[in-house]
CSV table of C-alpha atoms and ligand atoms in Angstrom, one decimal:
chain,number,residue,atom,x,y,z
A,257,MET,CA,0.0,0.0,0.0
A,258,LYS,CA,1.1,3.4,-1.0
A,259,LYS,CA,0.5,6.2,1.6
A,260,HIS,CA,0.1,9.6,0.4
A,261,ILE,CA,-0.5,12.4,2.8
A,262,GLN,CA,-1.1,15.9,1.4
A,263,ILE,CA,-1.4,19.2,3.1
A,264,PHE,CA,-3.0,22.1,1.6
A,265,ASN,CA,-3.4,25.9,2.2
A,266,ASN,CA,-7.1,25.6,1.6
A,267,THR,CA,-10.4,23.6,0.1
A,268,ALA,CA,-9.7,24.9,-3.3
A,269,GLU,CA,-6.0,23.5,-3.5
A,270,LEU,CA,-7.4,20.4,-2.1
A,271,SER,CA,-10.2,20.0,-4.4
A,272,GLN,CA,-7.6,20.9,-7.5
A,273,TYR,CA,-5.4,17.6,-6.3
A,274,PHE,CA,-8.7,15.6,-6.3
A,275,ALA,CA,-9.8,16.7,-9.7
A,276,ALA,CA,-6.1,15.8,-10.8
A,277,LEU,CA,-6.5,12.2,-9.5
A,278,LEU,CA,-9.7,11.8,-11.5
A,279,VAL,CA,-8.0,13.4,-14.7
A,280,ASN,CA,-5.2,11.0,-14.3
A,281,GLY,CA,-7.4,8.0,-13.2
A,282,LEU,CA,-9.4,8.6,-16.3
A,283,GLU,CA,-6.6,9.0,-18.6
A,284,ASN,CA,-5.3,5.8,-17.5
A,285,THR,CA,-8.6,4.3,-18.2
A,286,PRO,CA,-9.1,2.5,-21.5
A,287,GLU,CA,-11.7,3.7,-24.0
A,288,GLY,CA,-14.7,1.3,-23.4
A,289,ARG,CA,-13.6,0.8,-19.9
A,290,PHE,CA,-15.4,3.0,-17.0
A,291,PHE,CA,-13.9,4.5,-14.1
A,292,SER,CA,-15.3,3.8,-11.0
A,293,ILE,CA,-15.8,6.3,-8.2
A,294,ALA,CA,-17.9,5.9,-4.7
A,295,LEU,CA,-18.6,9.3,-3.2
A,296,SER,CA,-18.8,10.0,0.3
A,297,GLY,CA,-21.0,12.5,1.9
A,298,GLY,CA,-20.2,15.3,4.6
A,299,SER,CA,-19.6,19.0,4.0
A,300,THR,CA,-15.9,18.9,2.9
A,301,PRO,CA,-16.8,16.3,0.2
A,302,LYS,CA,-19.3,18.7,-1.1
A,303,THR,CA,-16.9,21.7,-1.4
A,304,VAL,CA,-14.9,19.2,-3.7
A,305,PHE,CA,-18.2,18.3,-5.9
A,306,ASP,CA,-19.1,22.0,-6.4
A,307,TYR,CA,-15.3,22.8,-7.3
A,308,LEU,CA,-15.4,19.7,-9.8
A,309,ALA,CA,-18.9,21.2,-11.3
A,310,ASN,CA,-17.4,24.7,-11.5
A,311,PHE,CA,-13.8,24.1,-12.9
A,312,TYR,CA,-13.9,20.6,-14.4
A,313,ARG,CA,-17.3,20.2,-16.4
A,314,ASP,CA,-15.4,20.1,-19.4
A,315,LYS,CA,-12.0,18.7,-18.5
A,316,ILE,CA,-13.1,15.0,-17.4
A,317,ALA,CA,-14.1,12.3,-19.5
A,318,TRP,CA,-17.5,12.2,-17.6
A,319,HIS,CA,-19.1,9.6,-20.0
A,320,LYS,CA,-16.5,7.1,-18.6
A,321,VAL,CA,-17.1,7.7,-14.8
A,322,LYS,CA,-19.8,5.4,-13.0
A,323,VAL,CA,-21.0,6.6,-9.7
A,324,PHE,CA,-21.5,4.9,-6.5
A,325,TRP,CA,-21.7,5.8,-3.1
A,326,SER,CA,-19.5,4.9,0.0
A,327,ASP,CA,-22.7,5.3,2.2
A,328,GLU,CA,-25.9,6.6,2.4
A,329,ARG,CA,-28.6,7.6,4.9
A,330,CYS,CA,-31.8,5.6,4.6
A,331,VAL,CA,-33.9,8.5,3.9
A,332,PRO,CA,-35.7,9.6,0.9
A,333,PRO,CA,-33.5,11.1,-2.4
A,334,ASP,CA,-35.2,14.4,-1.6
A,335,SER,CA,-34.4,14.8,2.1
A,336,SER,CA,-31.6,17.3,3.2
A,337,GLU,CA,-30.0,14.6,4.8
A,338,SER,CA,-29.4,12.7,1.5
A,339,ASN,CA,-25.9,12.1,0.4
A,340,TYR,CA,-27.3,11.5,-3.0
A,341,ARG,CA,-29.0,14.6,-2.9
A,342,MET,CA,-26.2,16.6,-1.9
A,343,ALA,CA,-23.9,15.1,-4.8
A,344,LYS,CA,-26.8,15.6,-7.2
A,345,GLU,CA,-27.0,19.4,-6.6
A,346,SER,CA,-23.3,19.9,-5.9
A,347,LEU,CA,-22.1,17.8,-8.8
A,348,LEU,CA,-24.2,15.6,-11.0
A,349,ASP,CA,-26.8,17.8,-12.5
A,350,ARG,CA,-23.9,20.1,-13.4
A,351,VAL,CA,-21.6,17.6,-15.4
A,352,PRO,CA,-22.5,15.6,-18.2
A,353,ILE,CA,-22.4,11.9,-16.6
A,354,PRO,CA,-25.3,9.7,-18.2
A,355,ALA,CA,-28.1,8.9,-15.5
A,356,SER,CA,-27.4,5.2,-16.5
A,357,GLN,CA,-24.0,5.5,-15.0
A,358,VAL,CA,-25.3,6.9,-11.6
A,359,PHE,CA,-26.0,4.4,-9.1
A,360,ARG,CA,-28.0,5.7,-6.3
A,361,ILE,CA,-28.4,3.7,-3.1
A,362,GLN,CA,-32.2,3.9,-2.4
A,363,GLY,CA,-32.4,5.4,1.1
A,364,GLU,CA,-36.1,5.0,1.0
A,365,ALA,CA,-36.2,1.5,0.6
A,366,ASP,CA,-35.8,-1.4,3.1
A,367,PRO,CA,-32.4,-1.3,4.6
A,368,VAL,CA,-31.8,-4.9,4.6
A,369,LYS,CA,-33.1,-5.4,1.1
A,370,GLU,CA,-31.3,-2.5,-0.1
A,371,ALA,CA,-27.8,-3.2,1.3
A,372,ILE,CA,-28.4,-6.6,-0.2
A,373,ARG,CA,-29.4,-4.9,-3.8
A,374,TYR,CA,-26.5,-2.5,-4.0
A,375,VAL,CA,-24.3,-5.3,-3.3
A,376,GLU,CA,-25.7,-6.9,-6.6
A,377,ILE,CA,-25.5,-3.6,-8.3
A,378,ALA,CA,-21.9,-3.1,-7.5
A,379,ARG,CA,-21.0,-6.8,-8.5
A,380,GLN,CA,-22.7,-6.2,-11.7
A,381,ASN,CA,-21.0,-2.9,-12.7
A,382,LEU,CA,-17.5,-3.2,-11.4
A,383,PHE,CA,-14.6,-5.4,-11.8
A,384,VAL,CA,-14.7,-8.3,-9.1
A,385,ARG,CA,-11.6,-9.6,-7.3
A,386,GLU,CA,-11.9,-12.7,-4.9
A,387,GLY,CA,-15.5,-11.9,-4.9
A,388,ILE,CA,-15.2,-8.2,-3.7
A,389,PRO,CA,-16.2,-5.2,-6.0
A,390,VAL,CA,-13.1,-3.0,-6.7
A,391,PHE,CA,-13.9,0.7,-6.9
A,392,ASP,CA,-11.2,2.5,-8.8
A,393,LEU,CA,-11.4,5.5,-6.6
A,394,LEU,CA,-13.2,5.3,-3.1
A,395,MET,CA,-13.7,8.8,-1.6
A,396,LEU,CA,-14.0,8.8,2.6
A,397,GLY,CA,-14.9,11.3,5.1
A,398,LEU,CA,-13.7,11.1,8.7
A,399,GLY,CA,-16.0,11.7,11.5
A,400,ASP,CA,-14.6,13.4,15.0
A,401,ASP,CA,-15.2,10.0,16.4
A,402,GLY,CA,-13.1,8.3,14.0
A,403,HIS,CA,-16.1,7.0,12.0
A,404,THR,CA,-15.9,6.5,8.1
A,405,ALA,CA,-18.3,6.0,5.6
A,406,SER,CA,-21.0,4.9,8.1
A,407,ILE,CA,-19.1,2.7,10.1
A,408,PHE,CA,-18.9,4.1,13.7
A,409,PRO,CA,-16.9,2.9,16.7
A,410,HIS,CA,-19.9,1.2,18.2
A,411,ASN,CA,-20.3,-0.9,15.1
A,412,ARG,CA,-16.9,-1.2,13.9
A,413,HIS,CA,-17.4,-5.1,13.6
A,414,LEU,CA,-19.2,-4.1,10.4
A,415,PHE,CA,-15.7,-3.3,8.9
A,416,TYR,CA,-15.1,-6.9,8.9
A,417,SER,CA,-18.3,-7.8,7.3
A,418,GLU,CA,-18.3,-10.5,4.4
A,419,SER,CA,-20.8,-8.7,2.8
A,420,PRO,CA,-19.4,-5.3,0.5
A,421,PHE,CA,-22.3,-3.3,2.0
A,422,GLU,CA,-24.2,-3.7,5.3
A,423,VAL,CA,-26.9,-1.8,7.4
A,424,ALA,CA,-25.6,0.2,10.0
A,425,ASP,CA,-27.0,3.1,12.3
A,426,HIS,CA,-25.9,6.4,13.6
A,427,PRO,CA,-24.8,6.1,17.4
A,428,LEU,CA,-27.0,9.2,18.7
A,429,SER,CA,-29.9,9.3,16.3
A,430,GLY,CA,-30.2,5.8,15.5
A,431,GLN,CA,-30.8,6.6,11.8
A,432,LYS,CA,-30.4,3.4,9.5
A,433,ARG,CA,-27.5,3.8,6.9
A,434,ILE,CA,-26.2,1.7,4.1
A,435,THR,CA,-22.6,1.6,4.5
A,436,VAL,CA,-19.3,-0.1,2.3
A,437,THR,CA,-17.6,-2.4,4.6
A,438,GLY,CA,-13.8,-2.9,5.2
A,439,ASN,CA,-12.8,-5.6,2.8
A,440,THR,CA,-14.4,-3.6,-0.2
A,441,ILE,CA,-12.9,-0.3,0.9
A,442,ASN,CA,-9.2,-2.1,1.1
A,443,HIS,CA,-9.7,-3.5,-2.1
A,444,ALA,CA,-10.1,-0.2,-3.8
A,445,GLU,CA,-7.5,0.8,-6.4
A,446,ALA,CA,-7.4,4.2,-4.4
A,447,VAL,CA,-8.9,5.3,-1.1
A,448,VAL,CA,-8.9,9.2,-0.8
A,449,PHE,CA,-9.8,10.5,2.7
A,450,ILE,CA,-10.9,14.1,2.8
A,451,ALA,CA,-10.5,16.0,6.0
A,452,THR,CA,-10.5,19.7,6.9
A,453,GLY,CA,-10.8,22.0,9.6
A,454,ALA,CA,-9.3,22.2,13.1
A,455,THR,CA,-12.2,19.8,14.7
A,456,LYS,CA,-10.7,17.1,12.6
A,457,ALA,CA,-6.8,17.5,13.8
A,458,GLU,CA,-6.8,15.4,16.9
A,459,MET,CA,-8.5,12.5,15.3
A,460,VAL,CA,-6.4,12.7,12.1
A,461,ALA,CA,-3.6,12.7,14.1
A,462,ASN,CA,-4.9,9.6,16.2
A,463,VAL,CA,-5.8,7.7,13.0
A,464,ILE,CA,-2.4,8.5,10.7
A,465,LYS,CA,0.0,8.3,13.8
A,466,LYS,CA,-2.0,5.1,15.3
A,467,ARG,CA,-2.1,7.1,18.5
A,468,MET,CA,-3.4,4.9,21.6
A,469,GLY,CA,-6.8,3.3,21.0
A,470,TRP,CA,-6.5,3.6,17.4
A,471,GLU,CA,-7.8,-0.1,17.2
A,472,GLN,CA,-11.4,1.3,18.0
A,473,LEU,CA,-11.4,3.7,15.3
A,474,PRO,CA,-12.9,2.2,11.8
A,475,ALA,CA,-11.0,4.9,10.0
A,476,ALA,CA,-7.5,3.5,11.2
A,477,LEU,CA,-8.6,0.0,9.8
A,478,VAL,CA,-8.6,1.3,6.2
A,479,ASN,CA,-5.3,-0.2,4.6
A,480,PRO,CA,-5.7,-1.1,0.9
A,481,GLU,CA,-3.8,-3.8,0.4
A,482,SER,CA,-2.6,-3.3,-3.2
A,483,GLY,CA,-4.0,0.3,-3.7
A,484,SER,CA,-3.0,3.8,-2.7
A,485,LEU,CA,-4.2,5.5,0.4
A,486,PHE,CA,-4.7,9.5,0.1
A,487,TRP,CA,-5.1,11.7,2.7
A,488,LEU,CA,-6.1,15.2,1.3
A,489,LEU,CA,-6.0,17.7,4.3
A,490,ASP,CA,-6.0,21.3,4.8
A,491,GLU,CA,-3.4,23.0,7.4
A,492,ARG,CA,-5.9,23.0,10.2
A,493,ALA,CA,-6.8,19.3,10.0
A,494,ALA,CA,-3.0,18.5,9.8
A,495,ALA,CA,-2.0,20.3,13.0
A,496,GLU,CA,-1.2,17.3,14.8
A,497,LEU,CA,0.7,15.4,12.3
B,637,6PG,C1,-21.9,10.6,6.0
B,637,6PG,C2,-20.4,10.4,5.5
B,637,6PG,C3,-19.5,10.7,7.0
B,637,6PG,C4,-18.7,11.8,6.6
B,637,6PG,C5,-18.0,12.1,7.9
B,637,6PG,C6,-17.5,13.6,7.7
B,637,6PG,O1,-22.8,10.2,5.3
B,637,6PG,O2,-21.9,11.5,6.8
B,637,6PG,O3,-20.5,9.7,4.7
B,637,6PG,O4,-18.7,9.4,7.1
B,637,6PG,O5,-17.8,11.7,5.4
B,637,6PG,O6,-18.9,12.4,9.0
B,637,6PG,O7,-18.5,14.6,7.6
B,637,6PG,P1,-17.7,16.3,7.4
B,637,6PG,O8,-16.7,16.2,6.0
B,637,6PG,O9,-18.9,16.7,7.0
B,637,6PG,O10,-17.1,16.4,8.7
């Protein structure tokens, strides 16, 4: 696993680097093949999506991109809490990705049935290695409690699930989530954590430096075996590195 820790002055520079990862990945994707990306929810990913829509609408071969999600809240697609709605409004409605290449997690569906359905969607539309769907680029945020996707410390056993996607629940609200699990995360060609702001600094350092108790932190379990791991941070989030 190749680890890259990149620290930026601001979210625009961070977004520029993320865009370059996409451009580079697509340049290495043969015509007729697709580049698969799993999007994360969260405020920082939203700034990246806005940047891509504003500056890369005509600079990325969007027709070669297949879009999935790392996780989704079990809410309707028009809910203000929907990761799909956030990505749709900030990116997908603003770039020419064919609708047939956008694979939404159906937050309005029965969670157990949807997790099963989404596993099949992933398997049908992605390269599969050892029975595990392989994303070209899997985007992750970092929660203040060390969660990533929707794997929280209280349900970190989900990281080791045999199923590529599972039903999870938020520790405070109990809200049901559909989340990617650890084997699939760690089979991705590239895993890209995005974290900004001073509130992330302690947890970023806990995870990257594997400070005491790191084993309880789902984000610290991310370790793509043959892929690359990127940490895209602003200076505030990197302050304790
Ligand atoms: C979600 C996300 C979650 C998020 C982190 C960081 O559905 O909420 O997938 O894992 O990425 O909580 O969110 P912020 O970037 O907004 O702090």
